[in-house]
Coordinates of C-alpha atoms in Angstrom, one line a residue:
Chain N
X989 CA 122.6 73.0 138.8
X990 CA 121.6 69.3 137.8
X991 CA 125.0 66.2 137.4
X992 CA 125.5 66.5 133.5
X993 CA 125.8 70.5 134.5
X994 CA 127.4 70.9 136.6
X995 CA 129.9 67.9 135.2
X996 CA 130.2 70.2 131.5
X997 CA 130.9 73.4 134.3
X998 CA 133.8 71.6 135.7
X999 CA 134.9 70.4 132.3
X1000 CA 135.0 74.2 131.8
X1001 CA 136.5 75.1 135.3
X1002 CA 139.4 72.1 134.3
X1003 CA 140.8 73.6 130.4
X1004 CA 140.5 77.1 131.7
X1005 CA 142.5 76.7 135.1
X1006 CA 144.3 74.8 133.2
X1007 CA 148.6 75.0 133.1
X1008 CA 148.8 72.7 129.7
X1009 CA 146.9 75.2 127.0
X1010 CA 145.5 78.6 127.4
X1011 CA 143.7 78.2 123.9
X1012 CA 140.9 78.0 125.1
X1013 CA 141.1 80.1 128.3
X1014 CA 142.4 83.3 125.9
X1015 CA 138.9 82.6 123.6
X1016 CA 137.0 83.2 126.3
X1017 CA 138.7 86.0 127.6
X1018 CA 137.1 86.9 131.4
X1019 CA 133.7 84.3 130.6
X1020 CA 133.9 81.4 133.6
X1021 CA 131.1 79.9 133.5
X1022 CA 129.5 77.6 130.3
X1023 CA 126.9 79.7 129.5
X1024 CA 128.7 82.8 129.1
X1025 CA 131.3 81.2 127.2
X1026 CA 131.7 82.5 123.2
X1027 CA 131.5 79.0 120.3
X1028 CA 134.6 77.9 119.0
X1029 CA 134.7 76.8 115.3
X1030 CA 136.4 75.2 112.6
X1031 CA 138.4 78.4 111.9
X1032 CA 140.1 78.7 115.4
X1033 CA 141.1 75.5 114.9
X1034 CA 143.3 75.4 111.6
X1035 CA 144.4 78.4 113.3
X1036 CA 146.3 77.0 115.7
X1037 CA 149.0 75.0 115.7
X1038 CA 147.9 71.2 117.6
X1039 CA 150.5 72.2 121.0
X1040 CA 148.7 74.8 121.6
X1041 CA 145.7 73.3 121.9
X1042 CA 146.8 69.8 123.2
X1043 CA 145.8 69.4 127.1
X1044 CA 146.2 66.4 127.7
X1045 CA 149.5 64.6 127.6
X1046 CA 148.9 61.3 126.7
X1047 CA 150.0 58.1 123.9
X1048 CA 147.4 57.8 121.6
X1049 CA 147.5 58.5 117.0
X1050 CA 147.5 61.7 115.6
X1051 CA 145.5 62.9 112.5
X1052 CA 145.4 65.3 109.7
X1053 CA 141.6 66.7 109.7
X1054 CA 141.6 68.5 106.1
X1055 CA 138.9 70.5 104.7
X1056 CA 138.5 73.4 101.8
X1057 CA 139.0 76.2 104.2
X1058 CA 142.6 74.4 105.8
X1059 CA 144.3 71.9 107.6
X1060 CA 145.0 71.1 111.1
X1061 CA 145.6 68.3 113.1
X1062 CA 143.4 66.6 115.7
X1063 CA 145.2 64.4 118.3
X1064 CA 143.0 61.8 120.0
X1065 CA 144.3 59.3 122.9
X1066 CA 144.4 55.6 122.6
X1067 CA 142.2 56.0 126.3
X1068 CA 139.9 58.6 124.8
X1069 CA 139.4 56.5 121.0
X1070 CA 138.8 53.3 123.4
X1071 CA 135.8 55.3 124.9
X1072 CA 134.0 56.8 122.0
X1073 CA 130.8 55.1 120.3
X1074 CA 132.4 54.5 116.5
X1075 CA 130.3 50.3 116.8
X1076 CA 128.6 48.1 118.4
X1077 CA 130.6 44.7 120.1
X1078 CA 131.5 41.9 117.6
X1079 CA 133.8 38.9 117.3
X1080 CA 134.9 39.9 113.5
X1081 CA 134.5 44.0 113.5
X1082 CA 135.5 45.7 109.3
X1083 CA 136.1 48.6 109.5
X1084 CA 135.7 50.2 105.7
X1085 CA 136.2 53.6 105.1
X1086 CA 137.6 56.5 102.4
X1087 CA 139.6 58.9 105.3
X1088 CA 142.6 56.5 105.7
X1089 CA 143.4 57.8 108.7
X1090 CA 139.6 57.8 110.4
X1091 CA 139.9 54.2 109.2
X1092 CA 143.1 53.8 111.1
X1093 CA 141.7 55.1 114.5
X1094 CA 138.3 53.2 114.2
X1095 CA 140.6 49.4 113.6
X1096 CA 141.7 51.2 116.9
X1097 CA 139.1 51.6 118.7
X1098 CA 137.7 47.5 118.2
X1099 CA 141.8 46.5 119.9
X1100 CA 140.5 48.9 122.5
X1101 CA 137.8 47.4 122.9
X1102 CA 138.8 44.0 122.6
X1103 CA 137.7 43.4 118.9
X1104 CA 140.4 42.2 116.4
X1105 CA 139.2 44.3 112.9
X1106 CA 140.0 43.4 109.7
X1107 CA 141.0 47.1 107.7
X1108 CA 139.8 47.5 104.5
X1109 CA 142.3 48.9 101.5
X1110 CA 141.4 51.3 99.3
X1111 CA 140.9 48.9 96.0
X1112 CA 137.2 46.9 96.7
X1113 CA 138.1 44.0 95.2
X1114 CA 141.1 43.2 98.1
X1115 CA 138.2 44.8 100.8
X1116 CA 135.2 42.0 99.5
X1117 CA 137.8 39.3 99.6
X1118 CA 139.1 39.6 103.1
X1119 CA 135.5 40.8 104.6
X1120 CA 134.3 37.6 103.1
X1121 CA 138.0 35.5 104.0
X1122 CA 137.6 37.2 107.9
X1123 CA 133.6 36.8 107.4
X1124 CA 133.3 39.6 108.7
X1125 CA 129.8 40.2 111.2
X1126 CA 129.7 43.6 111.3
X1127 CA 130.7 46.5 109.6
X1128 CA 132.0 50.5 110.0
X1129 CA 131.7 52.0 107.6
X1130 CA 130.7 55.3 105.4
X1131 CA 128.3 56.0 102.5
X1132 CA 131.0 55.5 99.9
X1133 CA 133.1 52.5 101.3
X1134 CA 129.2 50.8 101.6
X1135 CA 128.1 50.8 98.4
X1136 CA 131.6 49.1 97.1
X1137 CA 130.7 46.3 99.6
X1138 CA 128.0 45.4 97.8
X1139 CA 129.8 42.4 96.1
X1140 CA 130.5 40.7 99.5
X1141 CA 126.9 41.7 100.6
X1142 CA 124.9 40.2 97.6
X1143 CA 127.0 37.1 98.2
X1144 CA 126.3 36.2 101.3
X1145 CA 124.3 34.0 102.8
X1146 CA 123.2 35.4 106.1
X1147 CA 122.2 39.3 106.5
X1148 CA 125.2 40.6 109.7
X1149 CA 124.9 41.6 112.8
X1150 CA 125.5 45.6 112.5
X1151 CA 126.4 48.4 109.7
X1152 CA 127.4 51.6 111.7
X1153 CA 127.5 54.1 109.0
X1154 CA 129.5 57.4 109.7
X1155 CA 129.8 60.3 108.5
X1156 CA 128.2 64.8 108.7
X1157 CA 125.3 63.8 105.8
X1158 CA 123.5 60.5 104.9
X1159 CA 121.3 60.2 101.2
X1160 CA 118.6 57.7 103.5
X1161 CA 117.5 57.1 99.8
X1162 CA 120.3 55.4 98.9
X1163 CA 121.2 53.2 102.0
X1164 CA 118.0 51.7 101.5
X1165 CA 119.2 49.0 99.5
X1166 CA 120.9 47.4 102.3
X1167 CA 119.3 47.9 105.1
X1168 CA 118.8 43.3 104.2
X1169 CA 122.2 43.0 104.8
X1170 CA 122.6 44.3 108.5
X1171 CA 119.9 43.6 111.7
X1172 CA 120.9 47.0 112.9
X1173 CA 121.9 49.3 111.1
X1174 CA 123.1 52.5 112.5
X1175 CA 124.1 55.6 111.7
X1176 CA 126.4 57.7 113.6
X1177 CA 127.0 61.3 112.8
X1178 CA 131.3 62.5 113.8
X1179 CA 133.3 64.9 112.2
X1180 CA 137.5 64.0 112.3
X1181 CA 137.8 66.0 115.1
X1182 CA 135.6 65.8 117.2
X1183 CA 134.7 62.2 116.8
X1184 CA 131.0 60.6 117.5
X1185 CA 128.3 63.0 118.5
X1186 CA 124.6 61.3 117.7
X1187 CA 123.6 58.5 116.5
X1188 CA 120.5 57.2 115.2
X1189 CA 118.6 53.9 113.9
X1190 CA 118.6 53.7 110.2
X1191 CA 115.6 54.9 108.8
X1192 CA 114.2 57.2 105.8
X1193 CA 113.3 59.9 108.0
X1194 CA 115.5 59.3 111.6
X1195 CA 116.1 61.3 114.0
X1196 CA 119.2 61.8 116.3
X1197 CA 119.8 61.4 119.6
X1198 CA 122.9 62.7 121.5
X1199 CA 125.3 60.3 122.9
X1200 CA 126.1 60.7 125.8
X1201 CA 129.1 61.5 126.3
X1202 CA 128.4 64.8 124.6
X1203 CA 126.0 67.7 124.8
X1204 CA 123.9 68.9 121.7
X1205 CA 122.6 72.2 120.7
X1206 CA 121.2 74.3 118.2
X1207 CA 121.5 77.7 118.0
X1208 CA 121.1 79.6 115.0
X1209 CA 120.4 76.4 112.6
X1210 CA 123.2 74.6 113.4
X1211 CA 124.6 71.8 115.8
X1212 CA 126.4 72.8 118.1
X1213 CA 129.1 70.3 120.4
X1214 CA 130.0 69.9 123.9
X1215 CA 132.2 66.3 124.8
X1216 CA 131.8 65.9 128.2
X1217 CA 134.7 64.6 128.4
X1218 CA 138.6 66.4 128.7
X1219 CA 140.0 64.7 125.3
X1220 CA 143.2 65.8 124.3
X1221 CA 141.9 68.6 121.8
X1222 CA 138.9 69.2 124.2
X1223 CA 135.3 70.0 122.6
X1224 CA 134.0 72.5 124.0
X1225 CA 130.6 74.9 122.7
X1226 CA 132.3 73.7 119.6
X1227 CA 130.0 75.2 116.3
X1228 CA 130.0 73.1 113.3
X1229 CA 128.5 73.4 110.4
X1230 CA 125.3 71.0 110.6
X1231 CA 122.4 71.9 110.0
X1232 CA 119.9 70.6 112.1
X1233 CA 116.1 70.9 113.0
X1234 CA 115.6 70.0 116.7
X1235 CA 112.0 68.0 117.2
X1236 CA 111.6 69.0 120.8
X1237 CA 111.5 65.2 122.7
X1238 CA 113.6 65.1 126.2
X1239 CA 115.9 62.9 124.5
X1240 CA 117.1 66.5 122.7
X1241 CA 116.5 64.2 118.7
X1242 CA 117.3 66.4 116.4
X1243 CA 117.7 65.8 112.6
X1244 CA 119.0 67.4 109.7
X1245 CA 118.0 69.7 107.6
X1246 CA 119.0 69.0 103.3
X1247 CA 121.4 66.1 104.6
Chain Y
X191 CA 159.7 24.5 102.1
X192 CA 156.1 26.6 100.3
X193 CA 155.6 28.9 98.6
X194 CA 152.7 31.1 98.0
X195 CA 150.3 29.1 97.3
X196 CA 151.4 26.7 100.7
X197 CA 151.2 29.4 102.3
X198 CA 147.8 30.3 101.6
X199 CA 146.7 26.4 102.8
X200 CA 148.5 27.7 106.6
X201 CA 146.9 31.0 106.1
X202 CA 143.7 28.5 106.0
X203 CA 145.0 27.1 108.5
X204 CA 144.8 30.1 111.3
X205 CA 141.2 31.5 110.0
X206 CA 140.3 27.9 111.1
X207 CA 141.4 28.0 114.3
X208 CA 140.3 31.8 115.4
X209 CA 136.7 30.8 113.7
X210 CA 136.9 27.8 116.3
X211 CA 138.9 29.1 118.8
X212 CA 138.9 32.9 119.1
X213 CA 141.1 34.1 121.9
X214 CA 140.0 35.8 125.2
X215 CA 142.8 38.4 124.9
X216 CA 143.2 39.1 121.7
X217 CA 145.9 42.1 122.2
X218 CA 148.5 40.2 120.9
X219 CA 147.1 39.1 117.8
X220 CA 145.8 41.2 114.3
X221 CA 145.3 40.2 110.6
X222 CA 147.4 39.2 107.9
X223 CA 147.1 41.2 104.4
X224 CA 149.1 41.0 101.5
X225 CA 148.6 44.0 99.7
X226 CA 147.6 42.2 96.6
X227 CA 149.7 44.7 94.1
X228 CA 151.7 42.2 92.3
X229 CA 150.5 39.3 90.5
X230 CA 149.6 36.9 92.8
X231 CA 146.7 36.5 94.6
X232 CA 145.9 38.7 98.7
X233 CA 146.6 36.3 101.3
X234 CA 144.7 36.6 104.8
X235 CA 146.6 35.1 108.0
X236 CA 146.2 35.5 111.4
X237 CA 149.6 36.8 113.5
X238 CA 151.1 36.8 116.5
X239 CA 152.7 40.1 117.3
X240 CA 156.1 39.8 119.0
X241 CA 154.6 41.5 122.4
X242 CA 157.0 39.7 124.7
X243 CA 160.3 40.1 123.0
X244 CA 161.2 44.1 124.5
X245 CA 161.2 45.2 120.8
X246 CA 158.5 48.1 122.4
X247 CA 160.6 49.4 125.2
X248 CA 162.4 51.8 123.8
X249 CA 161.9 53.9 121.1
X250 CA 160.7 57.5 119.5
X251 CA 157.7 59.3 121.3
X252 CA 156.4 61.0 118.0
X253 CA 156.5 59.1 115.4
X254 CA 156.6 60.6 111.2
X255 CA 155.1 57.2 109.8
X256 CA 154.6 56.8 105.3
X257 CA 151.7 54.6 104.7
X258 CA 151.4 51.7 102.9
X259 CA 148.8 49.7 103.0
X260 CA 146.5 50.7 105.4
X261 CA 147.3 47.1 107.5
X262 CA 150.5 48.4 107.4
X263 CA 149.0 51.4 109.3
X264 CA 147.0 49.7 111.7
X265 CA 150.6 47.6 112.7
X266 CA 152.0 51.0 113.8
X267 CA 149.5 52.3 115.1
X268 CA 149.4 48.9 117.4
X269 CA 153.3 48.5 117.7
X270 CA 152.4 52.7 119.3
X271 CA 150.3 51.1 121.8
X272 CA 152.7 48.8 122.4
X273 CA 155.3 51.1 122.9
X274 CA 153.2 53.8 124.6
X275 CA 152.8 50.9 128.0
X276 CA 157.1 52.2 128.6
X277 CA 156.5 55.7 127.2
X278 CA 154.7 58.2 125.9
X279 CA 154.3 57.5 122.4
X280 CA 152.6 59.1 119.5
X281 CA 152.6 58.3 116.2
X282 CA 151.2 60.5 112.8
X283 CA 150.5 58.2 110.2
X284 CA 150.8 60.7 106.1
X285 CA 148.6 59.7 103.9
X286 CA 150.1 60.2 100.3
X287 CA 147.9 62.8 99.4
X288 CA 148.5 64.8 102.0
X289 CA 152.3 65.7 101.4
X290 CA 151.2 69.2 99.9
X291 CA 153.0 72.2 101.4
X292 CA 150.6 73.3 104.0
X293 CA 151.8 70.2 105.6
X294 CA 155.0 71.9 106.7
X295 CA 154.5 73.7 109.3
X296 CA 151.8 71.1 110.8
X297 CA 154.9 68.9 110.4
X298 CA 157.0 70.7 112.5
X299 CA 154.8 71.5 114.9
X300 CA 154.5 67.5 115.4
X301 CA 158.3 67.7 115.3
X302 CA 158.6 63.6 115.0
X303 CA 161.8 62.8 116.9
X304 CA 161.4 59.0 114.8
X305 CA 160.6 58.1 111.6
X306 CA 159.4 55.0 110.3
X307 CA 158.5 53.6 106.7
X308 CA 159.2 52.8 103.2
X309 CA 162.9 54.7 102.0
X310 CA 161.8 56.2 99.0
X311 CA 158.8 57.1 100.4
X312 CA 160.4 59.1 102.8
X313 CA 162.7 60.7 100.5
X314 CA 160.0 61.6 99.0
X315 CA 157.5 63.5 102.9
X316 CA 161.6 65.1 103.4
X317 CA 160.8 67.4 100.8
X318 CA 157.0 68.8 103.1
X319 CA 160.3 68.7 105.9
X320 CA 161.7 72.0 107.4
X321 CA 165.4 71.8 108.0
X322 CA 164.9 72.5 111.9
X323 CA 162.0 69.4 111.9
X324 CA 164.1 66.9 109.6
X325 CA 167.3 68.0 111.7
X326 CA 164.9 66.9 114.9
X327 CA 164.7 63.3 113.9
X328 CA 166.9 60.9 116.2
X329 CA 165.4 57.7 114.4
X330 CA 164.8 56.5 111.4
X331 CA 163.9 52.9 111.1
X332 CA 162.9 51.6 107.2
X333 CA 161.1 48.7 106.2
X334 CA 159.2 47.2 103.2
X335 CA 162.4 47.7 100.9
X336 CA 166.0 48.1 100.1
X337 CA 168.0 50.7 101.2
X338 CA 170.2 51.3 97.8
X339 CA 173.1 53.2 98.4
X340 CA 172.1 56.3 96.6
X341 CA 168.5 56.8 99.0
X342 CA 170.3 55.7 101.6
X343 CA 173.3 58.9 101.3
X344 CA 169.5 61.2 99.9
X345 CA 168.1 60.0 103.0
X346 CA 171.0 60.8 105.5
X347 CA 171.8 64.1 104.1
X348 CA 167.5 64.9 105.0
X349 CA 168.0 63.6 108.2
X350 CA 171.2 64.2 109.2
X351 CA 170.3 63.9 112.5
X352 CA 168.8 60.5 112.4
X353 CA 170.2 56.6 113.8
X354 CA 169.4 54.6 111.1
X355 CA 168.0 51.1 111.4
X356 CA 166.3 48.7 109.0
X357 CA 163.9 46.0 109.9
X358 CA 162.3 43.2 107.1
X359 CA 159.2 41.5 107.7
X360 CA 156.4 40.1 105.5
X361 CA 152.7 41.3 105.1
X362 CA 151.8 38.3 105.5
X363 CA 153.7 36.9 108.8
X364 CA 155.0 39.2 109.6
X365 CA 158.3 40.9 111.2
X366 CA 161.4 38.5 110.0
X367 CA 164.6 41.0 111.0
X368 CA 165.8 43.5 112.1
X369 CA 169.1 45.8 112.4
X370 CA 171.9 46.5 114.8
X371 CA 173.7 49.1 115.4
X372 CA 177.0 47.5 114.1
X373 CA 175.6 46.2 110.9
X374 CA 175.4 47.7 107.2
X375 CA 172.5 48.3 105.8
X376 CA 170.3 45.4 104.5
X377 CA 171.6 43.9 106.5
X378 CA 169.5 41.9 110.0
X379 CA 169.2 39.9 112.5
X380 CA 166.7 37.1 113.1
X381 CA 163.8 37.9 115.0
X382 CA 163.2 35.6 118.1
X383 CA 162.1 31.9 117.1
X384 CA 163.2 33.6 113.2
X385 CA 164.8 30.5 111.0
X386 CA 166.2 32.0 107.9
X387 CA 168.2 29.7 105.9
X388 CA 168.7 30.8 101.6
X389 CA 168.2 28.3 99.7
X390 CA 171.0 27.2 96.5
X391 CA 173.5 29.2 97.2
X392 CA 175.5 30.1 94.4
X393 CA 179.2 31.1 94.0
X394 CA 178.6 34.4 96.2
X395 CA 176.2 32.8 98.7
X396 CA 173.3 34.3 97.4
X397 CA 170.2 32.5 96.6
X398 CA 166.1 32.7 97.7
X399 CA 165.7 33.8 101.0
X400 CA 163.6 30.8 103.1
X401 CA 161.8 31.9 106.4
X402 CA 160.3 30.1 109.2
X403 CA 158.6 31.2 112.3
X404 CA 155.0 30.9 113.8
X405 CA 152.3 33.2 112.6
X406 CA 150.2 32.4 115.1
X407 CA 147.9 29.9 118.0
X408 CA 151.3 27.4 116.7
X409 CA 151.1 27.6 113.3
X410 CA 154.4 27.7 111.7
X411 CA 155.5 27.9 108.7
X412 CA 158.1 25.7 108.0
X413 CA 160.5 27.3 105.2
X414 CA 158.4 29.6 103.4
X415 CA 160.0 31.4 99.5
X416 CA 159.3 34.5 99.9
X417 CA 160.9 35.8 96.5
X418 CA 163.4 38.2 97.4
X419 CA 167.2 36.9 97.5
X420 CA 169.8 37.0 100.0
X421 CA 172.6 35.6 102.3
X422 CA 174.1 34.3 104.7
X423 CA 177.0 36.2 106.4
X424 CA 179.2 34.8 108.2
X425 CA 180.2 35.1 112.4
X426 CA 178.9 36.2 114.9
X427 CA 178.6 40.0 114.5
X428 CA 180.0 42.9 117.2
X429 CA 176.8 42.9 119.7
X430 CA 176.6 39.2 119.5
X431 CA 173.9 37.7 117.8
X432 CA 175.3 34.9 115.9
X433 CA 172.9 35.1 112.8
X434 CA 173.0 37.6 110.2
X435 CA 171.6 37.6 106.6
X436 CA 171.3 40.1 103.6
X437 CA 168.8 40.9 101.2
X438 CA 169.7 42.0 98.4
X439 CA 167.1 42.7 96.1
X440 CA 163.5 40.2 94.9
X441 CA 164.0 37.8 92.3
X442 CA 162.8 38.5 89.4
X443 CA 162.7 42.0 90.2
X444 CA 166.0 43.2 90.9
X445 CA 167.8 40.7 91.1
X446 CA 167.9 38.3 87.9
X447 CA 169.3 35.6 87.4
X448 CA 169.9 35.1 83.9
X449 CA 172.5 32.7 81.1
X450 CA 174.7 32.7 84.0
X451 CA 175.2 35.9 85.1
X452 CA 173.3 37.9 88.1
X453 CA 171.9 41.5 87.3
X454 CA 171.9 43.6 90.4
X455 CA 170.1 47.0 91.4
X456 CA 173.4 48.1 93.6
X457 CA 175.9 46.9 91.0
X458 CA 174.0 48.9 87.8
X459 CA 173.2 52.6 90.6
X460 CA 177.0 52.1 91.7
X461 CA 178.3 52.7 87.5
X462 CA 174.9 54.5 87.3
X463 CA 176.1 57.8 90.5
X464 CA 179.5 57.1 89.0
X465 CA 177.8 58.3 85.6
X466 CA 175.7 61.0 86.4
X467 CA 176.7 63.4 83.6
X468 CA 175.6 61.0 81.4
X469 CA 172.4 60.0 82.0
X470 CA 170.1 60.9 85.5
X471 CA 167.3 57.5 85.9
X472 CA 167.6 53.9 83.5
X473 CA 165.4 50.8 84.2
X474 CA 166.8 47.1 82.5
X475 CA 164.4 44.5 81.4
X476 CA 166.2 41.3 80.7
X477 CA 165.2 38.4 78.8
X478 CA 166.8 35.7 76.9
X479 CA 166.2 35.8 72.9
X480 CA 166.2 33.4 70.6
X481 CA 169.1 34.0 67.9
X482 CA 169.0 31.5 65.3
X483 CA 168.8 28.8 67.4
X484 CA 171.1 30.1 69.9
X485 CA 169.3 31.0 73.2
X486 CA 171.3 34.3 74.7
X487 CA 171.2 36.4 77.7
X488 CA 169.7 40.2 76.0
X489 CA 169.7 43.7 78.1
X490 CA 167.4 46.6 77.0
X491 CA 168.8 49.4 78.4
X492 CA 166.5 52.8 78.3
X493 CA 167.9 55.8 80.0
X494 CA 166.6 59.0 80.7
X495 CA 167.8 62.8 80.7
X496 CA 166.4 65.5 80.4
X497 CA 167.5 67.7 77.6
X498 CA 168.1 64.2 75.8
X499 CA 171.0 62.2 75.4
X500 CA 173.9 62.7 72.4
X501 CA 175.3 59.9 70.8
X502 CA 178.6 60.2 72.2
X503 CA 177.1 59.5 75.2
X504 CA 174.8 56.4 74.3
X505 CA 178.4 55.3 73.6
X506 CA 179.6 56.3 77.1
X507 CA 177.7 54.8 78.8
X508 CA 177.4 51.2 77.1
X509 CA 181.4 50.8 77.2
X510 CA 180.7 51.9 81.1
X511 CA 178.1 49.3 81.6
X512 CA 180.3 46.6 79.6
X513 CA 183.3 47.1 81.5
X514 CA 183.1 47.6 84.3
X515 CA 179.4 45.8 86.0
X516 CA 180.7 42.4 86.5
X517 CA 178.1 40.1 86.2
X518 CA 179.6 37.2 87.8
X519 CA 182.0 37.0 90.8
X520 CA 185.9 37.2 88.0
X521 CA 183.7 38.2 84.4
X522 CA 181.9 42.0 82.8
X523 CA 178.4 42.1 81.1
X524 CA 181.7 42.7 78.3
X525 CA 183.3 40.1 78.6
X526 CA 180.6 37.7 78.1
X527 CA 179.2 39.8 75.3
X528 CA 182.7 38.0 73.8
X529 CA 181.6 35.2 74.1
X530 CA 178.5 35.2 73.2
X531 CA 176.3 34.6 76.2
X532 CA 175.0 38.1 75.9
X533 CA 174.5 39.9 72.7
X534 CA 175.6 43.5 73.0
X535 CA 173.5 45.9 75.5
X536 CA 171.2 48.0 73.4
X537 CA 170.5 51.4 75.3
X538 CA 167.5 52.9 74.0
X539 CA 166.3 56.6 74.8
X540 CA 163.7 57.6 76.3
X541 CA 161.6 61.6 76.2
X542 CA 159.5 61.1 79.0
X543 CA 161.1 60.9 82.7
X544 CA 160.7 57.5 84.6
X545 CA 156.9 57.0 86.9
X546 CA 157.3 57.3 90.9
X547 CA 156.2 52.9 90.8
X548 CA 155.2 52.1 94.7
X549 CA 157.8 49.6 95.1
X550 CA 160.3 51.7 91.9
X551 CA 162.1 48.3 90.2
X552 CA 164.2 48.7 88.3
X553 CA 165.9 45.6 86.5
X554 CA 162.8 43.8 85.6
X555 CA 163.3 40.6 84.0
X556 CA 160.6 39.8 80.9
X557 CA 159.4 36.1 81.1

């Protein structure tokens, strides 16, 4: 077992024997090794109250995660928020997202990483105005909100340093016109309940690479995720509905199917 | 003394300072953005958080917050981080889109011991919390708007075990005052480093509130006109604080001065509550009208009741407000009508309930 596998097994052992929650222990039955434990899915998160999925008692933010099939709470400690890889270091970042919970969380990521973020409000006109006033040099956004920032970009005389577009799917053609507005555009795969787990520089056919804290597997055509850190609500063998195609390179790169 | 346009220039100064000399430690700084929902333009200013004032050393461990602007939601998260230095603190800031039946078990599981936000939005949120969850709330901090008598009663029924406090702030300059355990609703002590004055107080001591404080980087705003009406209360509070001020309403909304009379929402609410069998809700438009060269004040009172308001009820409403609504320390609206300073009260029955506005202004001055 190499170091990475050993670290994941340590996580499984800690969660399995935790006094804080029996959520995963009950799901895993007698399975003890990472390779033997069954996958967990969103349905189990929806069916289990947060208080029974909480493995750490730390200060942080709680958010509502809503899907067509149900709703549940997700909790992120300030410490874990700080360690996520939501964006790049910048002097004057802006967070402009259509989901209010994600907007506040990513803004706190900025603050936890010693940046003062501008948070974009729902009204696009106000967000464009404030972005200009604050002279933003980096943007964390989603596809829908990025479009609303077009007036800011067309009025700017220089590209900003980075745009990070977060989501679980991307329309690469739709993003193409924005490539000239930033020196780097990064696509970041996320789910609200898992945090960020893979990224790719923007291109018309991006290959995503798992982030350092994420173990990405592909089972039956979909992505199964393990975050290597013990989160407040840990992500271990979490089966997503994100269809993927591994490219077979040593870094574990993959493409999204039909996205 | 400066108004909003004057503040805009100060806001620019704070931004320029930040651009030229960004602080190495960013923790105590943030960005204040006005909502832009008023007729005024959006303002952006750097702001300093009162980290050293000790107001974050205690509080609820599981806070449920309503969501105004996203800037406010972010500030609440930042304050939770400040609290986390002293104790374990979490916050759930609920988006209004999630005020739905399926949120009830989630809130029950979260089990908030504190709530914070706009009073009228918290009143709506209470409908999505079961009795056990509401009973578990031990502290309620209301911000962003005044607490009317009816809303206060409603919220005390919803959260019977919550100790109530209020905070007075403006999004562009941050915190201004906080209540204490000895103060009634809508009364505050200025925060450390904040000066509150009243411009041209009338016989009752009421006038436009002026605020002076440091915004950020040593840049100070002096006598900023916030367009709120208030008064300074005499004497030292039982808590020992020497200055207390009361906020009575918003200039031009909820508090209107017209033709020598003062119309306050809390006084309208009091009479409305006492006559709840006649109508369920109301709105007031106040303006000056020119009647054959004579300028008089005029009030149009729109009333709503499910099923309608009959002629007999209209006459009763008219009589109750004319005789019961004091618009000067010694005179009722009826007195001013008799004197010809005001036209007779016009009552209009509306068929649809009034829309739920974010700031729920019930008295508006029409220019």
